[in-house]
XYZ file of C-alpha atoms in Angstrom:
679
model
C 83.390 76.553 127.089
C 84.830 79.004 129.597
C 83.762 82.368 131.004
C 86.780 84.602 131.547
C 85.076 87.110 133.862
C 81.834 87.584 135.724
C 79.615 89.097 133.041
C 81.135 87.210 130.108
C 78.075 86.353 127.991
C 77.372 82.652 127.483
C 73.836 82.664 126.026
C 71.364 84.928 124.258
C 67.583 84.648 124.569
C 65.003 86.181 122.232
C 61.423 86.490 123.487
C 58.239 88.483 122.913
C 58.565 90.338 126.204
C 61.318 91.192 128.639
C 59.643 89.215 131.422
C 59.483 86.135 129.205
C 63.180 86.496 128.384
C 64.097 86.767 132.060
C 61.957 83.752 132.928
C 63.625 81.771 130.162
C 67.050 82.760 131.452
C 66.125 81.231 134.800
C 65.435 77.918 133.028
C 68.902 77.694 131.473
C 70.839 74.759 132.890
C 74.505 75.708 132.922
C 77.026 73.515 134.687
C 79.410 75.925 136.332
C 82.766 74.871 137.696
C 84.407 77.654 139.700
C 87.912 78.522 138.532
C 90.594 80.537 140.322
C 90.587 84.202 139.366
C 93.140 86.981 139.127
C 91.764 90.510 139.347
C 94.483 92.573 141.031
C 96.572 94.603 138.583
C 99.808 94.828 140.544
C 100.000 91.072 141.253
C 98.768 89.669 137.933
C 102.305 88.950 136.689
C 103.516 87.241 139.849
C 104.571 83.603 139.718
C 101.801 81.221 140.707
C 98.911 83.537 139.807
C 96.040 82.004 137.779
C 96.643 82.264 134.026
C 93.890 83.896 131.980
C 95.272 82.674 128.640
C 97.816 79.909 128.127
C 99.178 81.872 125.157
C 100.146 84.740 127.485
C 102.581 83.470 130.152
C 102.460 85.387 133.438
C 99.358 87.125 132.034
C 101.527 89.570 130.079
C 99.744 90.990 127.044
C 102.484 93.434 125.972
C 105.478 95.427 127.150
C 105.930 98.882 125.651
C 109.070 100.992 126.056
C 108.898 104.677 125.121
C 111.852 107.029 125.393
C 115.553 106.514 126.031
C 115.916 104.336 129.125
C 119.728 104.595 129.184
C 119.639 108.392 129.134
C 117.044 108.453 131.896
C 118.985 105.995 134.073
C 122.143 108.069 133.636
C 120.385 111.364 134.393
C 118.686 109.931 137.487
C 121.974 108.506 138.745
C 123.462 111.990 138.496
C 120.484 113.740 140.095
C 121.165 114.706 143.723
C 117.434 114.792 144.456
C 114.918 112.105 143.554
C 111.230 111.825 144.338
C 109.819 108.319 143.905
C 106.394 107.016 144.813
C 104.022 104.217 143.790
C 100.279 104.471 143.391
C 97.216 102.855 141.807
C 94.878 104.491 139.345
C 91.728 102.665 140.319
C 89.181 101.012 138.036
C 86.048 102.980 137.156
C 83.033 102.677 134.872
C 81.664 105.300 132.480
C 78.048 105.160 133.767
C 76.464 107.332 131.028
C 72.975 108.661 131.672
C 71.633 106.456 128.871
C 72.826 102.853 128.985
C 73.796 100.975 125.852
C 70.956 99.739 123.652
C 70.372 98.166 120.242
C 67.365 97.803 117.945
C 67.974 95.591 114.905
C 65.868 94.886 111.842
C 66.384 92.599 108.850
C 64.894 92.862 105.349
C 64.935 89.367 103.766
C 64.086 90.680 100.290
C 67.342 92.622 100.039
C 69.324 90.798 102.706
C 69.997 94.093 104.432
C 70.116 95.073 108.108
C 69.488 98.228 110.088
C 70.953 98.813 113.536
C 69.770 101.608 115.816
C 72.217 102.102 118.686
C 73.881 104.716 120.848
C 77.374 105.045 119.390
C 80.193 107.533 118.998
C 81.383 106.209 115.643
C 78.588 104.662 113.545
C 80.676 104.222 110.402
C 83.368 102.215 112.139
C 80.801 100.025 113.903
C 79.149 99.378 110.536
C 82.489 98.310 109.096
C 83.316 95.975 111.979
C 79.909 94.301 112.193
C 79.319 93.975 108.452
C 82.683 92.583 107.425
C 83.876 90.728 110.500
C 80.636 89.378 112.006
C 77.854 89.257 109.417
C 80.255 88.747 106.486
C 78.299 91.058 104.202
C 79.095 94.193 102.232
C 78.896 97.351 104.290
C 76.175 98.705 101.980
C 73.845 96.037 103.372
C 74.133 97.332 106.926
C 72.710 100.706 107.851
C 73.627 102.114 111.262
C 71.433 104.851 112.698
C 72.513 106.655 115.838
C 70.013 108.988 117.520
C 70.853 111.113 120.551
C 73.192 109.093 122.728
C 72.807 110.464 126.254
C 76.463 110.421 127.210
C 79.290 108.193 125.989
C 82.706 109.178 127.449
C 84.567 106.634 125.287
C 82.381 103.664 126.248
C 80.192 103.825 123.140
C 82.902 103.603 120.507
C 83.271 99.818 120.864
C 81.490 97.114 118.794
C 79.978 95.207 121.730
C 78.666 91.655 121.180
C 75.085 92.648 121.999
C 74.907 94.725 118.810
C 75.938 91.743 116.693
C 73.582 89.417 118.576
C 70.616 91.716 117.968
C 71.335 91.731 114.221
C 71.773 87.964 114.052
C 68.602 87.431 116.081
C 66.588 89.756 113.828
C 67.565 87.682 110.799
C 66.910 84.460 112.702
C 63.383 85.293 113.936
C 62.319 87.594 111.091
C 61.233 90.389 113.426
C 62.824 93.512 114.918
C 64.860 92.698 118.026
C 65.443 95.158 120.853
C 68.046 94.956 123.616
C 68.415 97.545 126.367
C 71.123 97.264 129.007
C 69.789 97.599 132.533
C 71.919 99.620 134.917
C 72.915 96.646 137.070
C 73.748 94.716 133.913
C 75.980 97.529 132.670
C 78.340 97.022 135.605
C 78.918 93.486 134.322
C 78.634 93.972 130.553
C 80.167 97.403 129.879
C 83.861 97.920 129.452
C 85.599 99.364 132.481
C 88.407 101.939 132.455
C 91.689 103.135 134.011
C 93.094 100.429 136.372
C 96.872 100.858 136.503
C 99.564 100.501 139.126
C 102.586 102.745 138.605
C 105.859 103.917 140.067
C 107.180 107.314 139.024
C 110.576 108.848 139.725
C 111.435 112.511 139.173
C 115.100 113.552 139.317
C 116.071 117.156 140.119
C 119.245 119.108 140.676
C 119.741 121.066 143.897
C 118.157 124.159 142.358
C 115.017 122.231 141.524
C 115.548 121.911 137.769
C 114.055 118.717 136.385
C 116.639 116.258 135.067
C 114.673 113.122 134.212
C 111.358 111.328 134.695
C 110.791 107.581 134.728
C 107.417 105.809 134.769
C 106.961 102.080 135.219
C 103.349 100.970 135.075
C 101.256 97.820 134.929
C 97.989 98.336 133.040
C 94.999 96.041 133.363
C 93.672 95.008 129.943
C 90.938 92.771 131.363
C 90.105 89.314 130.055
C 89.996 90.333 126.390
C 91.555 93.095 124.297
C 88.730 95.568 123.760
C 88.456 97.921 120.814
C 91.113 100.545 121.583
C 91.892 98.616 124.743
C 95.608 98.902 124.022
C 95.306 102.602 123.176
C 94.748 103.952 126.671
C 97.896 102.633 128.392
C 100.384 103.803 125.738
C 99.079 106.238 123.120
C 98.909 109.369 125.269
C 102.147 108.961 127.194
C 103.448 112.182 125.662
C 101.462 114.062 128.299
C 104.043 112.895 130.862
C 106.068 115.952 129.801
C 103.367 118.158 131.235
C 104.016 121.856 130.668
C 107.624 121.510 131.784
C 111.146 121.158 130.424
C 112.302 117.670 131.350
C 115.356 116.646 129.293
C 114.906 112.881 129.567
C 111.722 110.801 129.964
C 111.217 107.062 129.739
C 108.095 104.985 130.269
C 107.716 101.222 130.412
C 104.162 99.927 130.331
C 103.247 96.280 130.895
C 99.743 95.298 129.842
C 98.287 92.361 131.748
C 95.299 90.077 131.335
C 93.015 89.503 134.329
C 89.626 87.869 134.945
C 87.857 91.212 134.736
C 85.866 93.214 132.217
C 87.973 94.514 129.335
C 89.139 98.092 129.747
C 88.773 100.698 127.024
C 89.032 104.499 126.660
C 87.236 106.675 129.171
C 87.214 110.464 129.238
C 90.866 111.416 128.893
C 92.060 107.933 127.853
C 95.515 108.033 129.423
C 95.940 111.789 129.600
C 94.683 112.208 133.198
C 96.968 109.374 134.305
C 100.003 111.031 132.708
C 99.296 114.436 134.247
C 98.639 112.762 137.590
C 102.117 111.181 137.445
C 104.057 114.376 136.730
C 102.002 116.692 138.951
C 102.034 114.349 141.945
C 105.787 113.812 141.488
C 106.318 117.587 141.563
C 104.189 117.894 144.684
C 106.098 115.151 146.488
C 109.443 116.631 145.441
C 108.397 120.020 146.816
C 107.299 118.461 150.096
C 110.393 116.278 150.544
C 113.048 118.789 149.573
C 111.533 122.024 150.843
C 110.702 123.731 147.537
C 107.778 126.086 147.184
C 105.313 124.156 145.017
C 104.501 127.162 142.822
C 108.102 128.298 142.438
C 109.201 124.766 141.539
C 106.658 124.568 138.754
C 107.481 128.050 137.501
C 111.214 127.274 137.414
C 110.685 124.387 134.997
C 107.810 125.722 132.911
C 107.948 126.082 129.120
C 107.639 129.737 128.082
C 105.636 131.125 125.135
C 108.895 132.302 123.564
C 110.000 128.673 123.251
C 107.010 127.706 121.101
C 106.837 125.542 119.115
C 108.448 123.385 121.760
C 109.714 119.865 121.131
C 109.452 118.077 124.468
C 111.858 115.396 123.271
C 109.245 112.847 124.284
C 106.606 112.246 121.585
C 104.966 115.698 121.450
C 105.782 119.105 119.997
C 103.568 121.825 121.480
C 102.573 124.491 118.976
C 101.289 127.183 121.350
C 100.423 127.942 124.937
C 100.865 130.409 127.793
C 101.314 128.022 130.677
C 102.667 130.471 133.239
C 99.912 132.941 132.493
C 97.326 130.183 133.044
C 98.869 129.359 136.402
C 99.171 132.970 137.539
C 95.575 133.685 136.654
C 94.318 130.522 138.374
C 96.288 131.440 141.498
C 94.739 134.907 141.484
C 91.184 133.662 140.903
C 91.491 131.002 143.597
C 92.594 133.423 146.301
C 95.792 131.455 146.834
C 97.456 134.293 148.723
C 94.731 134.438 151.361
C 94.537 130.669 151.836
C 96.493 130.689 155.128
C 93.720 132.798 156.675
C 91.081 130.349 155.463
C 93.107 127.423 156.818
C 93.394 129.189 160.186
C 89.655 129.839 160.244
C 88.927 126.171 159.440
C 91.097 125.051 162.364
C 88.931 127.090 164.713
C 86.193 124.581 163.810
C 88.568 121.582 164.039
C 88.680 121.203 160.281
C 91.648 120.529 158.020
C 91.933 122.808 155.009
C 94.102 122.040 151.975
C 94.824 123.591 148.603
C 96.183 121.869 145.513
C 97.285 122.909 142.073
C 97.856 121.033 138.834
C 98.931 122.216 135.401
C 97.449 120.095 132.652
C 98.093 119.582 128.970
C 96.810 116.932 126.592
C 96.859 115.931 122.968
C 93.589 116.382 121.092
C 92.531 115.723 117.524
C 95.385 113.275 116.961
C 97.387 111.393 115.991
C 100.390 113.709 115.867
C 101.212 114.888 112.322
C 98.382 112.821 110.807
C 94.996 113.532 112.413
C 92.066 111.377 111.387
C 89.902 112.743 108.590
C 86.276 113.735 108.821
C 83.532 114.390 106.278
C 81.199 117.345 106.092
C 78.668 118.541 103.561
C 76.895 121.886 103.256
C 73.824 122.070 101.012
C 71.467 124.975 100.369
C 67.958 123.944 99.351
C 65.876 125.915 96.873
C 64.450 128.092 99.671
C 67.879 129.136 100.895
C 67.884 126.999 104.049
C 71.114 125.190 104.892
C 71.651 121.553 105.843
C 74.991 120.512 107.303
C 75.884 116.818 107.420
C 78.691 115.648 109.706
C 80.573 112.383 109.856
C 81.162 112.922 113.579
C 78.485 112.579 116.232
C 77.118 114.275 119.321
C 76.685 112.695 122.741
C 75.322 115.783 124.413
C 78.050 118.307 123.647
C 75.707 120.663 121.777
C 77.258 120.149 118.347
C 74.047 121.231 116.667
C 74.482 124.716 118.109
C 78.248 124.867 117.630
C 78.253 123.919 113.961
C 75.240 126.053 113.152
C 77.239 128.988 114.537
C 80.363 128.044 112.587
C 78.587 127.652 109.241
C 76.573 130.808 109.842
C 79.822 132.687 110.396
C 81.509 131.216 107.322
C 78.584 131.874 104.969
C 76.885 134.919 106.454
C 73.556 133.285 107.279
C 71.689 133.084 110.572
C 72.326 130.095 112.877
C 68.586 129.455 112.869
C 68.760 128.854 109.098
C 71.181 125.951 109.585
C 70.068 122.374 110.245
C 72.769 119.976 111.458
C 72.445 116.240 111.009
C 74.654 113.245 111.737
C 74.526 109.626 112.796
C 73.056 107.802 109.771
C 75.391 105.832 107.525
C 72.824 105.760 104.734
C 72.883 109.534 104.320
C 76.458 110.258 105.381
C 78.931 108.132 103.460
C 82.031 108.599 105.628
C 82.710 109.401 109.229
C 85.369 108.833 111.839
C 83.426 109.735 114.968
C 83.508 111.855 118.092
C 86.264 111.159 120.599
C 89.568 112.629 121.730
C 88.263 116.236 121.814
C 88.533 116.263 118.029
C 85.168 117.177 116.582
C 85.138 120.973 116.428
C 88.740 121.125 115.192
C 88.377 118.567 112.414
C 84.827 119.406 111.334
C 85.507 123.144 111.254
C 88.473 122.413 108.974
C 86.257 120.466 106.593
C 83.454 123.040 106.826
C 85.881 125.861 106.028
C 86.980 124.002 102.909
C 83.391 123.315 101.845
C 82.439 126.952 102.485
C 85.260 128.147 100.243
C 83.925 125.965 97.424
C 80.390 127.290 97.939
C 81.584 130.884 97.900
C 83.541 130.305 94.681
C 80.469 128.777 93.024
C 78.329 131.578 94.388
C 80.639 134.102 92.736
C 80.105 132.407 89.374
C 76.343 132.507 89.815
C 76.442 136.141 90.886
C 78.654 136.997 87.926
C 76.168 135.384 85.556
C 73.315 137.197 87.259
C 74.986 140.610 86.972
C 76.608 139.780 83.615
C 80.123 140.535 84.845
C 83.306 138.541 85.210
C 83.553 136.281 88.306
C 86.746 138.090 89.272
C 84.691 141.241 89.783
C 82.599 139.621 92.524
C 83.520 139.794 96.186
C 81.823 137.969 99.065
C 81.286 139.488 102.473
C 78.759 138.934 105.274
C 76.475 136.720 103.257
C 76.360 138.939 100.177
C 77.952 138.864 96.707
C 78.817 142.344 95.435
C 80.146 143.668 92.163
C 83.346 145.454 93.085
C 83.017 149.208 92.874
C 79.220 149.200 92.637
C 76.139 148.869 94.795
C 75.003 145.718 93.001
C 74.560 143.036 95.703
C 72.752 139.717 95.981
C 72.457 137.598 99.127
C 73.644 134.017 99.388
C 70.085 132.742 99.889
C 69.053 134.307 96.589
C 72.137 132.806 94.977
C 71.018 129.399 96.298
C 67.600 129.847 94.707
C 69.184 130.871 91.414
C 71.489 127.857 91.498
C 68.529 125.536 91.003
C 67.500 127.433 87.890
C 70.850 127.375 86.126
C 72.389 124.702 83.982
C 74.804 122.412 85.889
C 77.330 123.187 83.157
C 77.674 126.658 84.652
C 78.507 125.147 88.055
C 81.200 122.656 87.096
C 78.597 119.957 86.622
C 76.904 120.557 89.979
C 73.220 121.262 90.506
C 72.314 123.635 93.314
C 74.620 125.278 95.804
C 76.548 122.908 98.031
C 79.842 121.177 98.648
C 81.197 118.071 100.354
C 84.673 117.705 101.792
C 86.669 114.998 103.575
C 89.756 116.580 105.106
C 92.062 116.535 108.115
C 93.666 119.359 110.088
C 97.394 119.797 109.606
C 98.301 118.499 113.057
C 97.100 117.591 116.521
C 96.348 120.276 119.090
C 97.277 120.650 122.763
C 94.599 122.059 125.078
C 96.049 123.082 128.419
C 95.171 124.842 131.639
C 95.615 125.152 135.361
C 93.357 123.746 138.099
C 93.282 124.882 141.730
C 91.236 122.892 144.225
C 90.528 123.647 147.885
C 89.140 121.042 150.274
C 88.065 120.787 153.889
C 88.274 117.590 155.975
C 86.636 116.579 159.235
C 89.425 114.573 160.931
C 86.986 112.892 163.330
C 85.034 111.202 160.511
C 87.263 111.481 157.453
C 84.423 113.176 155.596
C 85.643 115.833 153.208
C 84.319 118.196 150.576
C 85.563 120.452 147.824
C 84.899 124.020 148.930
C 86.512 125.874 145.992
C 87.497 124.893 142.497
C 89.077 127.178 139.912
C 90.057 126.415 136.310
C 91.833 128.573 133.763
C 91.829 126.752 130.460
C 93.289 127.292 127.002
C 91.161 125.376 124.518
C 92.024 127.716 121.672
C 89.280 129.765 120.100
C 85.947 129.397 121.860
C 82.927 129.103 119.572
C 80.281 128.908 122.292
C 81.429 129.911 125.807
C 78.500 128.290 127.594
C 79.064 124.912 125.958
C 82.798 125.029 126.645
C 82.201 125.883 130.285
C 79.758 122.985 130.532
C 82.382 120.636 129.116
C 84.958 121.848 131.625
C 82.544 121.471 134.544
C 81.497 117.973 133.511
C 85.085 116.890 132.998
C 86.145 118.162 136.412
C 83.321 116.251 138.077
C 84.269 113.013 136.338
C 87.890 113.427 137.358
C 87.068 114.416 140.919
C 84.522 111.601 141.192
C 87.287 109.061 140.703
C 89.307 110.648 143.496
C 86.335 110.951 145.847
C 84.346 107.713 145.721
C 84.151 105.981 142.330
C 85.765 102.540 142.264
C 85.078 99.093 140.841
C 86.011 96.551 143.503
C 86.279 92.747 143.200
C 86.363 90.037 145.831
C 88.859 87.168 145.764
C 86.578 85.065 143.560
C 86.277 87.685 140.842
C 82.800 88.913 141.803
C 82.135 92.648 141.536
C 81.450 94.034 144.990
C 80.569 97.554 143.810
C 78.081 96.424 141.162
C 75.354 99.042 141.577
C 74.905 102.681 142.493
C 74.259 101.497 146.040
C 77.937 100.536 146.228
C 79.614 102.488 143.439
C 79.878 106.075 144.664
C 78.800 108.414 141.899
C 79.421 112.126 142.537
C 76.366 114.299 143.038
C 75.757 117.957 142.302
C 75.805 118.792 146.005
C 79.339 117.348 146.192
C 80.715 120.420 144.447
C 80.783 124.178 144.860
C 80.133 126.613 142.041
C 83.124 126.447 139.723
C 85.246 129.480 138.951
C 86.353 129.208 135.351
C 88.064 131.471 132.899
C 89.521 130.951 129.446
C 92.834 132.063 128.021
C 92.395 131.792 124.263
C 95.699 131.036 122.567
C 94.921 130.090 118.994
C 96.496 127.124 117.270
C 97.577 127.179 113.619
C 96.591 123.541 113.115
C 93.079 124.408 111.888
C 91.304 127.446 110.409
C 89.419 128.425 113.563
C 92.346 127.981 115.928
C 90.366 125.649 118.216
C 92.179 123.099 120.396
C 89.397 121.009 121.949
C 87.581 121.044 125.288
C 85.854 117.701 125.818
C 88.437 116.085 128.080
C 90.278 119.101 129.458
C 88.441 119.185 132.790
C 89.151 115.547 133.603
C 92.823 115.743 132.659
C 93.667 118.204 135.413
C 91.140 117.240 138.072
C 92.675 113.985 139.358
C 95.956 115.614 140.327
C 94.502 118.907 141.585
C 92.026 117.241 143.952
C 94.617 114.753 145.223
C 97.140 117.517 145.859
C 94.550 119.435 147.856
C 93.625 116.457 150.033
C 97.277 115.599 150.719
C 97.973 119.243 151.577
C 95.126 119.170 154.088
C 96.577 116.026 155.678
C 100.150 117.365 155.756
C 100.063 118.080 159.529
C 99.925 114.311 159.949
C 103.009 113.828 157.794
C 100.957 112.391 154.943
C 102.831 112.461 151.637
C 100.407 110.462 149.528
C 97.031 108.748 149.770
C 95.625 106.355 147.194
C 92.473 106.955 145.202
C 89.582 106.785 145.836
C 89.974 108.916 148.932
C 86.866 107.753 150.699
C 86.129 109.090 154.192
C 87.067 105.676 155.586
C 90.471 105.730 153.876
C 91.161 109.280 155.065
C 90.100 108.426 158.625
C 92.373 105.386 158.615
C 95.257 107.447 157.233
C 94.879 109.992 160.019
C 94.709 107.380 162.763
C 97.670 105.416 161.415
C 99.877 108.484 161.453
C 102.599 108.590 164.065
C 102.083 112.348 164.278
C 99.256 113.596 166.490
C 99.139 117.340 165.841
C 96.785 119.653 167.646
C 95.029 121.262 164.701
C 93.017 123.611 166.875
C 94.013 127.257 166.906
């Protein structure tokens, strides 16, 4: 009887055509009574604010304390230098190229359903919808996920439209299609980020970090979304950054508001954590006269200290953080920046440069990563089919895993077909999120390949009439040791269909299935350097250089990794530049279309300079760490640091995101300092 936010669904209409459905929606008679709304994160807990739920006084959903608050308070009290500042992390929307959609069918003879939808985790969605909504066995719901067209965390949630399509298909006895229009997605999709935080960094007089404290209010929205409580708290370990900070404490208060629920979005808490530590370092350097590079270097974890227990949630297994930073500084032309700044001033432009070191957890949770299923099967012609429990939203997994399996088994990538996204053919899957897929699937594929090679040795031994111990496998061939007798794995696959299953441990053909997990999470890391130029007369600004040196472990396909880094940087920078969901006092979305919500464009960016520093992890066979979110994690802080550096002649220490031209212009004109920036 009550809508908790603008966009909260109150009715569903099924019609033969879209136009008929829209006409019918216009005929609905709904008696609306406007209610007071609370949308602002920082004020949601204040006395007298409208209450979203009576069960949650002061709109508080949860309070989470992480770390030793007493130790942090003591260390800060003893720190002669403290840098404190408050800031928002504004609300954004994922805006994938392909909006959410659902096509549902129902078979009355068997009482079974099929759902076609763009998802990141089809097996979990099947479980949620079958058991919790339809109240049927999971075997009676098939979920098929074709190419998704972008997801970024949005498409791992069981939205109500998917359930409604299934229920409607059973109700009307016909397939039911729903496609989210772009303007509708601003109201119906989950939003992301939306925090207000205060961070304090304590240092001694030499600049050594003593303690870090974060107090944040996180906007949950009107309802708790799937993984809605994950983003504010589960990646707080990244607050350590790449530095030695003896004591860290974080207190996070989750609040309900009359807004769309928030859920994971590319980075899911990692960019916010790196933003906190890297902005605190920048402000400390500015306030107390430290060189920003030297201050970071003085506190940086060295390779000799690995594995390094941060004392705050994470233990890093590997990394060369200082080398990343030094290389990024060299590639960015940091040393010659003063000349470029001087040249910009000749044209009455402000030039700024910013740096941020980033690290994140991937393929978690720590010590107990989620499992994933893979299967490798040779058919009777020798072609290979690989089935994955994870999914692809445009990352190029088909190419990546064809390369991996080809390398493991000595076949050509073109001989490998990769499939995923159908719960009828793939029994188990966890999904694609958290930069996990290559690490976890390569672990499972390595295990399955070992089984196939062992079975291949038995077949080769039978073929050559020797003992299996006399067979060795190398580069796709099985050879009798000490002889020139060799048979390729494709021929072995053909033979496997001619032999008795008794010879192959009861198996027919050549194949193997494995459900495994890596031994631990991984920690991709890197260094970002951003350079910007601002027109002080208009506030308009642009990124003129951007350099990234990343360590994502072993790189399987350099082009795909570089694409991931580029895309991640753009999504992070977009939030700093123009992206922002804005509400009015009544709870209406003001930025509810691309006319008002500022999406970044290709022309907003220069060509990226990127380089990789491959430091292998021991957490999985390939040594991969993950690349999907790495670009976003470092971009927010790097771009902000560059803009603030450009505005430093005006005494600007911080500016809130998004840094629209209007906000920058206002910041300049509110400054008490009126420097002559001309040379």
